[in-house]
PDB file of N, CA and C in Angstrom:
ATOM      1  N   UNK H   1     -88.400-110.661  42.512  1.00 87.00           N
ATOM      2  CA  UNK H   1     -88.449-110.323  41.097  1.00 87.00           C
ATOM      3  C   UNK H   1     -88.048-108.863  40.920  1.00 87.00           C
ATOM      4  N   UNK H   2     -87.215-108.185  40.205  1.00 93.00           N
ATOM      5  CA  UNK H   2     -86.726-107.305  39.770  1.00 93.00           C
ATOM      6  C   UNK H   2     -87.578-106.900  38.611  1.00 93.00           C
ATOM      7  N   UNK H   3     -87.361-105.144  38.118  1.00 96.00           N
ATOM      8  CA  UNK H   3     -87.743-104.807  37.355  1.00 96.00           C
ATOM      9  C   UNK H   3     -87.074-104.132  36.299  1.00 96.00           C
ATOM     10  N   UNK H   4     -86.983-104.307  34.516  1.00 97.00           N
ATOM     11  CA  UNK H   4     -86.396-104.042  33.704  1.00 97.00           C
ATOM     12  C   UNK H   4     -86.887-102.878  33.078  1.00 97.00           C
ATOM     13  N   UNK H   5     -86.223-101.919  32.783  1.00 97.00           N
ATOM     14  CA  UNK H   5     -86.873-100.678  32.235  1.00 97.00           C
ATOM     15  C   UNK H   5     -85.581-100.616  31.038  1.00 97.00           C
ATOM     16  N   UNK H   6     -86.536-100.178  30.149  1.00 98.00           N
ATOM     17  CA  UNK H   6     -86.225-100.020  28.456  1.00 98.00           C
ATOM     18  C   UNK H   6     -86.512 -98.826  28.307  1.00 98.00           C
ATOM     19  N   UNK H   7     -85.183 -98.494  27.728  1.00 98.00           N
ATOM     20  CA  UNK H   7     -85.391 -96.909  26.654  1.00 98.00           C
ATOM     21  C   UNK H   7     -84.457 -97.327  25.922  1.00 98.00           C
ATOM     22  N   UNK H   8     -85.165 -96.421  24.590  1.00 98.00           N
ATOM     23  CA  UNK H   8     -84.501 -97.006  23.021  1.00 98.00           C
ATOM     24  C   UNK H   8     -84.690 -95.644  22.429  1.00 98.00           C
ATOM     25  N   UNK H   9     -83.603 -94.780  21.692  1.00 98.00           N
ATOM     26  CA  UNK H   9     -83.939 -93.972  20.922  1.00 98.00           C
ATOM     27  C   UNK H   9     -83.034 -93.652  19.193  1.00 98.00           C
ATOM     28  N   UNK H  10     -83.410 -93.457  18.588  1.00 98.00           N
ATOM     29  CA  UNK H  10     -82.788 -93.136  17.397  1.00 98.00           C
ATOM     30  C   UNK H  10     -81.409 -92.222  17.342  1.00 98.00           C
ATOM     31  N   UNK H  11     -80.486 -92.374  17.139  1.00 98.00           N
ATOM     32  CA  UNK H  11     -79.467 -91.265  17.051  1.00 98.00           C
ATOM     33  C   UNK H  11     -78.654 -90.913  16.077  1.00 98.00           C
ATOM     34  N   UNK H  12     -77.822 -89.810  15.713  1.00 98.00           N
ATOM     35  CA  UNK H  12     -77.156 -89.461  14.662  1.00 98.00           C
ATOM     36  C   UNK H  12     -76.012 -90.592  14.415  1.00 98.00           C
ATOM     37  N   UNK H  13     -75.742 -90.872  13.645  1.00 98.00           N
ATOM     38  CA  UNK H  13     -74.345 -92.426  13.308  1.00 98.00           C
ATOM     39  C   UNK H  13     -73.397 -91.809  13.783  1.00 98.00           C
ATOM     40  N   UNK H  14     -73.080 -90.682  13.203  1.00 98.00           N
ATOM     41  CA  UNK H  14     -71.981 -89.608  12.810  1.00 98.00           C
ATOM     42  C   UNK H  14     -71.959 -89.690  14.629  1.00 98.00           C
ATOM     43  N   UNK H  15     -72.114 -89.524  15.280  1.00 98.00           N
ATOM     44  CA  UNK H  15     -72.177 -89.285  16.862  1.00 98.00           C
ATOM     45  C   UNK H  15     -72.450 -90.546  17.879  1.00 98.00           C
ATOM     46  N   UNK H  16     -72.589 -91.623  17.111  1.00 98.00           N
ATOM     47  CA  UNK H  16     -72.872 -92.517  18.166  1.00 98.00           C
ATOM     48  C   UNK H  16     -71.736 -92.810  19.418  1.00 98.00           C
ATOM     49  N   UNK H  17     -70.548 -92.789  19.030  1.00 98.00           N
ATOM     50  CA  UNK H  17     -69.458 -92.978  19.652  1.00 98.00           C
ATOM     51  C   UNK H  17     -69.326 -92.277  21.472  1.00 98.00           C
ATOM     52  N   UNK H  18     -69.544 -90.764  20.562  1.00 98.00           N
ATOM     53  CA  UNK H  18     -69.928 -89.046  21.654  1.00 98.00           C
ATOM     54  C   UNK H  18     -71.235 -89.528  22.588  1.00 98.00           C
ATOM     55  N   UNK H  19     -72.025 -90.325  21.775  1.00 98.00           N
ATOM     56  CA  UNK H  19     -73.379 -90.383  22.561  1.00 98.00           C
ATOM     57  C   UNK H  19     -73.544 -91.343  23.408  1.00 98.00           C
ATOM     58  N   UNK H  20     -72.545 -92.774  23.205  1.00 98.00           N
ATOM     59  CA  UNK H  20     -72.913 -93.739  24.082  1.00 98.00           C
ATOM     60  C   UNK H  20     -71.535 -93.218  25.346  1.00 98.00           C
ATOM     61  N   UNK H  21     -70.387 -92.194  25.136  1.00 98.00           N
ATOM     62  CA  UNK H  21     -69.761 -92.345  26.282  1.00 98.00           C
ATOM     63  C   UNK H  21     -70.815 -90.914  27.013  1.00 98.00           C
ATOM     64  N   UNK H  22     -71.887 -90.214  26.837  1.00 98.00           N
ATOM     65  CA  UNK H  22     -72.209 -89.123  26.782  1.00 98.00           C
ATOM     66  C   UNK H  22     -73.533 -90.127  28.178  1.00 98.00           C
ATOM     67  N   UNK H  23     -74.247 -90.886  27.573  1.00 97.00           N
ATOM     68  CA  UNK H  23     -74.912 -91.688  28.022  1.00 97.00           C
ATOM     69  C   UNK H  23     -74.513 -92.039  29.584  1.00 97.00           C
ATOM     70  N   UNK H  24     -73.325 -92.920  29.203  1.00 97.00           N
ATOM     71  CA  UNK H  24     -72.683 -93.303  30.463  1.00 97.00           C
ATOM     72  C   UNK H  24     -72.184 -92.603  31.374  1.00 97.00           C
ATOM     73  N   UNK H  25     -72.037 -91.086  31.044  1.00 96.00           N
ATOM     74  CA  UNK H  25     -71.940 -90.242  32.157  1.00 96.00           C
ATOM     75  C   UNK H  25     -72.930 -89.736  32.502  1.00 96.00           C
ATOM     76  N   UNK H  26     -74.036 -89.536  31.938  1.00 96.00           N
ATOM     77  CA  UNK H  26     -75.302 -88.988  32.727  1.00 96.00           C
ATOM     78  C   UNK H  26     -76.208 -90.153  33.337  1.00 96.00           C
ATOM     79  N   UNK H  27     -76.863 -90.728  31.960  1.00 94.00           N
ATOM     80  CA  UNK H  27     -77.968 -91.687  32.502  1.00 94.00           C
ATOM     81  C   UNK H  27     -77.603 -92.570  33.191  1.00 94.00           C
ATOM     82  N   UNK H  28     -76.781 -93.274  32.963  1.00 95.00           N
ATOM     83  CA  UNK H  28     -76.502 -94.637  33.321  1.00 95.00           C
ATOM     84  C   UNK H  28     -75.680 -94.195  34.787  1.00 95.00           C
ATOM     85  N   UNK H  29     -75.003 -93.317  34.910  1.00 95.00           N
ATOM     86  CA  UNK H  29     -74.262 -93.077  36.348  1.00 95.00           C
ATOM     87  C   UNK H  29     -75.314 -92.326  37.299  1.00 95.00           C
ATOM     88  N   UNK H  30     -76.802 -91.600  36.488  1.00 94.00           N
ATOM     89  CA  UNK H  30     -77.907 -91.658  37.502  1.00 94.00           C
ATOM     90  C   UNK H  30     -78.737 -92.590  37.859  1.00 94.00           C
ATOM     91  N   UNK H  31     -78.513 -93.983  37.001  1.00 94.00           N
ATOM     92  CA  UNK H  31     -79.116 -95.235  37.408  1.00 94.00           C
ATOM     93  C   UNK H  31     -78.185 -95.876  38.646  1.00 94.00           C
ATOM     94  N   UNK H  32     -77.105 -96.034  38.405  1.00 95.00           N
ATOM     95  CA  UNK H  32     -76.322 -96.728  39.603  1.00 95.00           C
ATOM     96  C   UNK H  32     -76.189 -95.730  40.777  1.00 95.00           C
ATOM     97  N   UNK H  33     -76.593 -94.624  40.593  1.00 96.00           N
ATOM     98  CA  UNK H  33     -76.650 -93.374  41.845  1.00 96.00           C
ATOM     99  C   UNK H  33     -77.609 -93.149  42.417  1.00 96.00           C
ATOM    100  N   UNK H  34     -78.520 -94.471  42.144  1.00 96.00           N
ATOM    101  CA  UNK H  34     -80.045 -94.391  42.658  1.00 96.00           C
ATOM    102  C   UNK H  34     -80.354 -95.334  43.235  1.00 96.00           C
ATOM    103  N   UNK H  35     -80.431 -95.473  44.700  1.00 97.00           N
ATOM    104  CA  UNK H  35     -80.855 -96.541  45.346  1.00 97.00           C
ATOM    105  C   UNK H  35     -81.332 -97.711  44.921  1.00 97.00           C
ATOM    106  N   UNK H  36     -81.165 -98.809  44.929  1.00 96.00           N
ATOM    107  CA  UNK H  36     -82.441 -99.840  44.187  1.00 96.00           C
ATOM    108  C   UNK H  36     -82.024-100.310  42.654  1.00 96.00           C
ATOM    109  N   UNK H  37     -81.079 -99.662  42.331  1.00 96.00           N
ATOM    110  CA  UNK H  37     -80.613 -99.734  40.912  1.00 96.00           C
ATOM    111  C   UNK H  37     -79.950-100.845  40.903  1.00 96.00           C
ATOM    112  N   UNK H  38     -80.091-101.828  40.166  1.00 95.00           N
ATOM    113  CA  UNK H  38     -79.373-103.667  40.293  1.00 95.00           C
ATOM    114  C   UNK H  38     -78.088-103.104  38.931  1.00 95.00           C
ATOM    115  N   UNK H  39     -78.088-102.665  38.343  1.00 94.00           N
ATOM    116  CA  UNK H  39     -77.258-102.831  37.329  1.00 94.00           C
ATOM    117  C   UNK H  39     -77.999-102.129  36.004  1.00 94.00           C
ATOM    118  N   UNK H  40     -76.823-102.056  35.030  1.00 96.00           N
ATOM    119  CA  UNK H  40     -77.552-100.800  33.737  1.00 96.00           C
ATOM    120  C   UNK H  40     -76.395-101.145  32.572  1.00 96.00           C
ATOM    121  N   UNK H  41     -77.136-101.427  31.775  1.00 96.00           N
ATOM    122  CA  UNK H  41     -75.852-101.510  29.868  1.00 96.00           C
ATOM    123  C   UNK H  41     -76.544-100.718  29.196  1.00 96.00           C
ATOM    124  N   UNK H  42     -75.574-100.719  28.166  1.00 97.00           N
ATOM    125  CA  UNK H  42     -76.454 -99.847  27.306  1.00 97.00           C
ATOM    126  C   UNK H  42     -75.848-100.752  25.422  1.00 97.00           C
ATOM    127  N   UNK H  43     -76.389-100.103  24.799  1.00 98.00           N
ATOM    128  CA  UNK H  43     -76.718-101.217  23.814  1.00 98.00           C
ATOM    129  C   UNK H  43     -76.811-100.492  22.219  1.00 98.00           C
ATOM    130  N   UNK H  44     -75.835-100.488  21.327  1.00 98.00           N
ATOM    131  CA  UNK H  44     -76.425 -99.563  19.970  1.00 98.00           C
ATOM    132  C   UNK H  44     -76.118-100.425  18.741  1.00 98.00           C
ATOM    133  N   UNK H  45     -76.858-100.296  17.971  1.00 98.00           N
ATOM    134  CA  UNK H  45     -76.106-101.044  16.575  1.00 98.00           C
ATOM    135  C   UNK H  45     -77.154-100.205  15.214  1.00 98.00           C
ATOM    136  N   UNK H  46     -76.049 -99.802  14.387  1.00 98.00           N
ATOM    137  CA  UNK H  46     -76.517 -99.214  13.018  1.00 98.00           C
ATOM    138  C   UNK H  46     -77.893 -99.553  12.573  1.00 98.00           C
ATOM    139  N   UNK H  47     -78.670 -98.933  11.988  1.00 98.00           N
ATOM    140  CA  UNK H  47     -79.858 -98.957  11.421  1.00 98.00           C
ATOM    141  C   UNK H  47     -79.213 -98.977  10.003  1.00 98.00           C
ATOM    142  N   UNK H  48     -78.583 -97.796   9.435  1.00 98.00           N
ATOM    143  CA  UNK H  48     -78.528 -97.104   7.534  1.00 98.00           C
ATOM    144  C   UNK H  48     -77.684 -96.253   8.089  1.00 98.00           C
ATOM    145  N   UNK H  49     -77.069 -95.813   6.884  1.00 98.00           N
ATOM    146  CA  UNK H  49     -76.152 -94.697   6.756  1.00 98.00           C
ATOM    147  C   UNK H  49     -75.895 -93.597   7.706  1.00 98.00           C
ATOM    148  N   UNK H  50     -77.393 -92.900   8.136  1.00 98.00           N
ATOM    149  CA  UNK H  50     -77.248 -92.062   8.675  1.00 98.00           C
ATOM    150  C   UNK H  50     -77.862 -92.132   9.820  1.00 98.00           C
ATOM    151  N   UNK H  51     -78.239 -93.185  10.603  1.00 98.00           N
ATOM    152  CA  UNK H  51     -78.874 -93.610  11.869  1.00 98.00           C
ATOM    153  C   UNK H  51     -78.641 -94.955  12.525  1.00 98.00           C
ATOM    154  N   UNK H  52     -78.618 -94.881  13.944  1.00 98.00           N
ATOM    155  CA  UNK H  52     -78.032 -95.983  14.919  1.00 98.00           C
ATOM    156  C   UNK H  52     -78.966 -95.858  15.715  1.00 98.00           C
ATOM    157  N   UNK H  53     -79.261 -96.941  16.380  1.00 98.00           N
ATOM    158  CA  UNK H  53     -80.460 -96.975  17.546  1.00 98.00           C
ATOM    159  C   UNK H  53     -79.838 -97.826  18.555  1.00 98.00           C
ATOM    160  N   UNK H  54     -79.645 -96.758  20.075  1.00 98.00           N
ATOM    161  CA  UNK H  54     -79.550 -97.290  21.224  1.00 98.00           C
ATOM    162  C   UNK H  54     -80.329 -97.338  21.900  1.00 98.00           C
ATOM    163  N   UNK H  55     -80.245 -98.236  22.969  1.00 98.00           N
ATOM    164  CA  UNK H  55     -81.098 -99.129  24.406  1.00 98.00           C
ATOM    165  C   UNK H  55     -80.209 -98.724  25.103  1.00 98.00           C
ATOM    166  N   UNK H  56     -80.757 -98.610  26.276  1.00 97.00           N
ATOM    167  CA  UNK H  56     -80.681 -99.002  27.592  1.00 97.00           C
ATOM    168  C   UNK H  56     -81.396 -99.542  28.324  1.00 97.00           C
ATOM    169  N   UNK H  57     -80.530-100.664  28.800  1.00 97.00           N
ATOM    170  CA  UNK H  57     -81.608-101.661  30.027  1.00 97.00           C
ATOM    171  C   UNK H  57     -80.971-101.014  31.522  1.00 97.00           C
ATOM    172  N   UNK H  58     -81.593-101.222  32.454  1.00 96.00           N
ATOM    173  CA  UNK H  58     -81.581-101.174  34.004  1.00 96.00           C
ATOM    174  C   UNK H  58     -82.414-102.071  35.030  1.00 96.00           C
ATOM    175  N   UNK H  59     -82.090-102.701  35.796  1.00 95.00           N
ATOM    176  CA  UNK H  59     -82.757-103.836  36.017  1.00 95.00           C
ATOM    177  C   UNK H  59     -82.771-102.799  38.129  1.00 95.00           C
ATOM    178  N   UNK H  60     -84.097-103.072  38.114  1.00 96.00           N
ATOM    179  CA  UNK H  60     -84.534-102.300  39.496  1.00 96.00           C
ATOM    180  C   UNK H  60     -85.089-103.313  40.929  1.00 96.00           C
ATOM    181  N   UNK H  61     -84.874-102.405  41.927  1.00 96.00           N
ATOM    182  CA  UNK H  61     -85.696-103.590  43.272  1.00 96.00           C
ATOM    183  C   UNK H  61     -87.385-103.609  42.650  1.00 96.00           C
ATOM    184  N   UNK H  62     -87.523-102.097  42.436  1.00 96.00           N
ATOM    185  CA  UNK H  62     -88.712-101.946  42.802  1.00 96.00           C
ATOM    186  C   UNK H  62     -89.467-100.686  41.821  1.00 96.00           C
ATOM    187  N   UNK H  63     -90.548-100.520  41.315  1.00 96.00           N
ATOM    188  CA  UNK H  63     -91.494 -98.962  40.717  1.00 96.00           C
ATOM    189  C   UNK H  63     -90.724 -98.151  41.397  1.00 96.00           C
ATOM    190  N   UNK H  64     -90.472 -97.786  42.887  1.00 97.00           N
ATOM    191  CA  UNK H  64     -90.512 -96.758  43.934  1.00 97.00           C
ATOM    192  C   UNK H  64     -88.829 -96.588  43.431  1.00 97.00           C
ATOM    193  N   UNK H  65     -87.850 -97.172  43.257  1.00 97.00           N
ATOM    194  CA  UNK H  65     -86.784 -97.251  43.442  1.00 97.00           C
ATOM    195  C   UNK H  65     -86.283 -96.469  41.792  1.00 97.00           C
ATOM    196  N   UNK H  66     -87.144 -96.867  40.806  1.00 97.00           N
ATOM    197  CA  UNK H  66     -87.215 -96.284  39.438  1.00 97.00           C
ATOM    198  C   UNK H  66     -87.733 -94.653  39.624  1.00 97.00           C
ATOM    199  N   UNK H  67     -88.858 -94.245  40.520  1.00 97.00           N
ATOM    200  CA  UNK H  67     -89.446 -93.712  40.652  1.00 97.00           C
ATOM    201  C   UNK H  67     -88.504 -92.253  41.233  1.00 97.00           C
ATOM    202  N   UNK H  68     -87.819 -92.202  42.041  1.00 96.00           N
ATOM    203  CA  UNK H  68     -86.623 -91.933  42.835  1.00 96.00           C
ATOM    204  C   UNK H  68     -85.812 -91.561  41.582  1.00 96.00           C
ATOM    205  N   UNK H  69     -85.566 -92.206  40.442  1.00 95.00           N
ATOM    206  CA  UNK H  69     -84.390 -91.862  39.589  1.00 95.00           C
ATOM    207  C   UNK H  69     -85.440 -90.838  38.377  1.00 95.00           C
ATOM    208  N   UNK H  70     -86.581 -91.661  38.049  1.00 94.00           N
ATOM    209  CA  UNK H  70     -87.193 -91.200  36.661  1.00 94.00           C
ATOM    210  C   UNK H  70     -88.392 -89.650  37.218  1.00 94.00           C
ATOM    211  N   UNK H  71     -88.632 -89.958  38.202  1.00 95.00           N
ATOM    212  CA  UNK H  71     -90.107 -88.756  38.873  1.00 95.00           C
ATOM    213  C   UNK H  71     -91.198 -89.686  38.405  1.00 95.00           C
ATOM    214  N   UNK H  72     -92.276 -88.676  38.333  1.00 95.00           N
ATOM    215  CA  UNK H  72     -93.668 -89.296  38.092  1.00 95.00           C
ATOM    216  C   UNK H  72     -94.177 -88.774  37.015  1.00 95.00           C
ATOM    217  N   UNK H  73     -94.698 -89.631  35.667  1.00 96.00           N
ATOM    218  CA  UNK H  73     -95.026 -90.663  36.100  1.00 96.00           C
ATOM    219  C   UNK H  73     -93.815 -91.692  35.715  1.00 96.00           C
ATOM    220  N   UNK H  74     -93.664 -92.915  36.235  1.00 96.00           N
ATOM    221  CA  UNK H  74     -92.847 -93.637  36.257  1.00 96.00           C
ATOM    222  C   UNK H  74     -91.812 -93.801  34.920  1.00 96.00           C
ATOM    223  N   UNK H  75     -93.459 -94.071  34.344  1.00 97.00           N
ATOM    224  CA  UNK H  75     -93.043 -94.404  32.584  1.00 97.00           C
ATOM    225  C   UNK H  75     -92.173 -93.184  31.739  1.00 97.00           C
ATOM    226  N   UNK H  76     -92.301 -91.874  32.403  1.00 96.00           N
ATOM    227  CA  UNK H  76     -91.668 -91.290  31.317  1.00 96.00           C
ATOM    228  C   UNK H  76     -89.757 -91.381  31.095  1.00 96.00           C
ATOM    229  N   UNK H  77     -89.732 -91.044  30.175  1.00 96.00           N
ATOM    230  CA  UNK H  77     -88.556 -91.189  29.877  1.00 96.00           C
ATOM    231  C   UNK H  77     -87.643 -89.796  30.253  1.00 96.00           C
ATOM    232  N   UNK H  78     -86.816 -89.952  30.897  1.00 95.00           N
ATOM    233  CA  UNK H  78     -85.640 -88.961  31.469  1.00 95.00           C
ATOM    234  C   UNK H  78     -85.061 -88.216  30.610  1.00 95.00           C
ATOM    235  N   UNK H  79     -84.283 -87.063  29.763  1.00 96.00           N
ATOM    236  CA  UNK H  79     -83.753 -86.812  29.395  1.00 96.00           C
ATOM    237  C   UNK H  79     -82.867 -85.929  29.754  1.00 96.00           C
ATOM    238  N   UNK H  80     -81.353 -85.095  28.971  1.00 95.00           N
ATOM    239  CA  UNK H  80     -80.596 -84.104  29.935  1.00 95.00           C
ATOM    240  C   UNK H  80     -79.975 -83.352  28.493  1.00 95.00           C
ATOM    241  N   UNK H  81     -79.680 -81.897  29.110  1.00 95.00           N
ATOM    242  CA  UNK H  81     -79.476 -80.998  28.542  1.00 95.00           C
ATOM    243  C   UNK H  81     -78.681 -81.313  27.170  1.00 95.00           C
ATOM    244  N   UNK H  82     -78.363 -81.977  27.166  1.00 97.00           N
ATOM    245  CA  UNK H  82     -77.212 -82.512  25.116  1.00 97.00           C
ATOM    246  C   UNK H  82     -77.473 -83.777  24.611  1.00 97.00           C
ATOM    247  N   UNK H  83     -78.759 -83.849  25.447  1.00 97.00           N
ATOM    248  CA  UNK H  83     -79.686 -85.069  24.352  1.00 97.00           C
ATOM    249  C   UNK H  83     -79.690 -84.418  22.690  1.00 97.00           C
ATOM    250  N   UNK H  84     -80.437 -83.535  22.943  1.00 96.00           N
ATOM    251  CA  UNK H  84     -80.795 -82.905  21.467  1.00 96.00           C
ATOM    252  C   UNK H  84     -79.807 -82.799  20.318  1.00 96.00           C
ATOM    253  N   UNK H  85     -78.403 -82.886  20.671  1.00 97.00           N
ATOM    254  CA  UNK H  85     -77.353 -82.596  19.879  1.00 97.00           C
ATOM    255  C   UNK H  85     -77.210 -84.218  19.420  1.00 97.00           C
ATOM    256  N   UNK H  86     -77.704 -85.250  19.583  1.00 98.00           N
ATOM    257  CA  UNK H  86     -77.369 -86.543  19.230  1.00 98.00           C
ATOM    258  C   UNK H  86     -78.909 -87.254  18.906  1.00 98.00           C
ATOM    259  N   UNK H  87     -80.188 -87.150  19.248  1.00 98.00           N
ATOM    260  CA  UNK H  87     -81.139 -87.460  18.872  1.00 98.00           C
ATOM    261  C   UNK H  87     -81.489 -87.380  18.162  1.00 98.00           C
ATOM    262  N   UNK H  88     -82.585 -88.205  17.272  1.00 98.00           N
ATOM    263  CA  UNK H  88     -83.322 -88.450  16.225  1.00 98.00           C
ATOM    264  C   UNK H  88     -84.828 -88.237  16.418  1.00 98.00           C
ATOM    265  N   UNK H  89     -84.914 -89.156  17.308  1.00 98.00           N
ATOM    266  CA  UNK H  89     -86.123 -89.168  18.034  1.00 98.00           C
ATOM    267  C   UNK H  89     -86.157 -88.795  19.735  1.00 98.00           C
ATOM    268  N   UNK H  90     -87.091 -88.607  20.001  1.00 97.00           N
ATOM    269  CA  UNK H  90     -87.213 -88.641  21.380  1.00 97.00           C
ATOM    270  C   UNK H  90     -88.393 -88.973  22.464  1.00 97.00           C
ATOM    271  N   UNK H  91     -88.423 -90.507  22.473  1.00 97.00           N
ATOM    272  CA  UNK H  91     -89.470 -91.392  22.800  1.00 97.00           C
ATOM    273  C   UNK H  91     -89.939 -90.838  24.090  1.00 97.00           C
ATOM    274  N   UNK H  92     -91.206 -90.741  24.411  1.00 97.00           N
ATOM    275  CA  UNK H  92     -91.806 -89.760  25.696  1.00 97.00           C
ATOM    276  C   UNK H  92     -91.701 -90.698  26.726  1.00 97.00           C
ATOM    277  N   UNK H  93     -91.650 -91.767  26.340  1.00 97.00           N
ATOM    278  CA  UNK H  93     -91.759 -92.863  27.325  1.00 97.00           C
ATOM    279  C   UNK H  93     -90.909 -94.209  27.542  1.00 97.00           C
ATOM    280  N   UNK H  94     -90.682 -94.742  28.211  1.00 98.00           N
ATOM    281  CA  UNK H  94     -89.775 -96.378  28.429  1.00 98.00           C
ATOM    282  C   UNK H  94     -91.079 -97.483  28.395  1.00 98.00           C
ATOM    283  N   UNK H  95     -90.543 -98.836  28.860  1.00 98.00           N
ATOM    284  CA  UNK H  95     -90.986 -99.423  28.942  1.00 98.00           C
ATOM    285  C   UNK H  95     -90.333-100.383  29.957  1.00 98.00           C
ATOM    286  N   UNK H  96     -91.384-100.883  30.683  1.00 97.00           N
ATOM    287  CA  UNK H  96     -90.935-101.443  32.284  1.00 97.00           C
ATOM    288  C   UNK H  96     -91.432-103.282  31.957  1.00 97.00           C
ATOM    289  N   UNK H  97     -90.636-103.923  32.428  1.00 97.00           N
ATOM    290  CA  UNK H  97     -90.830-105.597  32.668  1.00 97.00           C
ATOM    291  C   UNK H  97     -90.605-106.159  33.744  1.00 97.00           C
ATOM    292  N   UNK H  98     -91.272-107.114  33.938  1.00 94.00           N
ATOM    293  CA  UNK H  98     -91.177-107.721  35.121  1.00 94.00           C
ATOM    294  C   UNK H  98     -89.642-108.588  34.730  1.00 94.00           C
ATOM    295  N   UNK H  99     -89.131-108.656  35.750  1.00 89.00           N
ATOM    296  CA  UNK H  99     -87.715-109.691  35.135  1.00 89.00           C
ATOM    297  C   UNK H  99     -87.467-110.700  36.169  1.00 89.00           C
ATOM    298  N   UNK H 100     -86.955-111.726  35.805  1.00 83.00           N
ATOM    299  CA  UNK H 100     -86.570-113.047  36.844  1.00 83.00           C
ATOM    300  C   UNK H 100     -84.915-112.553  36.995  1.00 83.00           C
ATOM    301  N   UNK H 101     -84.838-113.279  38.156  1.00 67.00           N
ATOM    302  CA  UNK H 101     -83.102-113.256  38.652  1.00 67.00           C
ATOM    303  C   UNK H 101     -82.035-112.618  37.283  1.00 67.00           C
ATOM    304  N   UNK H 102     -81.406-111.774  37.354  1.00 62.00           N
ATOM    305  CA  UNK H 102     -80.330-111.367  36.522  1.00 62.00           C
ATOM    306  C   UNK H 102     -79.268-112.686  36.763  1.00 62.00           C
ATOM    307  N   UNK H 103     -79.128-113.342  34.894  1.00 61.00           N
ATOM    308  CA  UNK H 103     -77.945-114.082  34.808  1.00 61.00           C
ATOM    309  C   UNK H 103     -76.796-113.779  34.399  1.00 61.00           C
ATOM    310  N   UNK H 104     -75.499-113.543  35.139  1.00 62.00           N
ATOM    311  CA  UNK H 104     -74.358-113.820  34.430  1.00 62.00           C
ATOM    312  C   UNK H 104     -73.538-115.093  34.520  1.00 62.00           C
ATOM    313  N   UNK H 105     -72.412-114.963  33.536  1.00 60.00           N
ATOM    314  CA  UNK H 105     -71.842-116.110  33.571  1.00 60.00           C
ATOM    315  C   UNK H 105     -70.336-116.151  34.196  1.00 60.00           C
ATOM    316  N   UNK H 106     -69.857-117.037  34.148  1.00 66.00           N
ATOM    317  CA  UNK H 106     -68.311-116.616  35.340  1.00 66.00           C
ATOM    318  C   UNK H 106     -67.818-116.193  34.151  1.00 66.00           C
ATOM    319  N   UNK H 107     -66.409-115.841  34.814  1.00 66.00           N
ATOM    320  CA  UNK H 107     -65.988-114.919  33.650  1.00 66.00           C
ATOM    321  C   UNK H 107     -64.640-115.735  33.135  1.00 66.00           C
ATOM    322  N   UNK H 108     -64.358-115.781  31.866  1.00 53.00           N
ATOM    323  CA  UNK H 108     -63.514-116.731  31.278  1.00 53.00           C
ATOM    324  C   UNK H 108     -61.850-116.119  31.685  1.00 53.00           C
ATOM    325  N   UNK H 109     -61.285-117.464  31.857  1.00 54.00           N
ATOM    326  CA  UNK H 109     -59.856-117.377  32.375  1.00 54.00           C
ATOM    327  C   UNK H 109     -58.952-117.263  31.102  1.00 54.00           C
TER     328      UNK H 109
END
């Protein structure tokens, strides 16, 4: 059984674009740069006018293997120096799930 860790935060609209390729060069390339790391998306869709809310999932071996990428305590949430220029909010914490086998599907011809 693998483990799913959730972070979700509020962000500027006007910037979502900057923020999800901004994302994928920090967070998400320190999730796959971390031992134990099964895989990582990331996820945004409009709220209103002036706000969009992205996810990121990461699906893990193990706590220890999250632990290695996030510090202690497990749960908190990571952040990096040009968060602030795209945030709304800034959730102190994730949220971790137990997850069954990751499904994909073949990929269409």
């Amino acid at each position: 059984m693998s483990i799913l860790r959730e972070w979700r935060a509020e962000i500027r609209r006007a910037k979502k674009t900057a923020y999800v390729e901004y994302v994928c060069t920090t967070g998400i390339a320190g999730y796959r740069g971390t031992p134990g790391n099964l895989g990582a998306t990331v996820a945004v869709r409009d709220l209103d006018a002036e706000r969009s809310e992205i996810v990121t999932l990461s699906w893990w071996t193990s706590l220890d293997a999250i632990r290695a990428f996030a510090g202690d305590p497990v749960n908190r949430a990571r952040y990096y120096p040009a968060d602030d220029e795209y945030l709304l909010t800034r959730p102190a914490t994730v949220l971790h799930y137990e997850s069954s086998e990751l499904y994909s599907s073949p990929t269409a011809e």
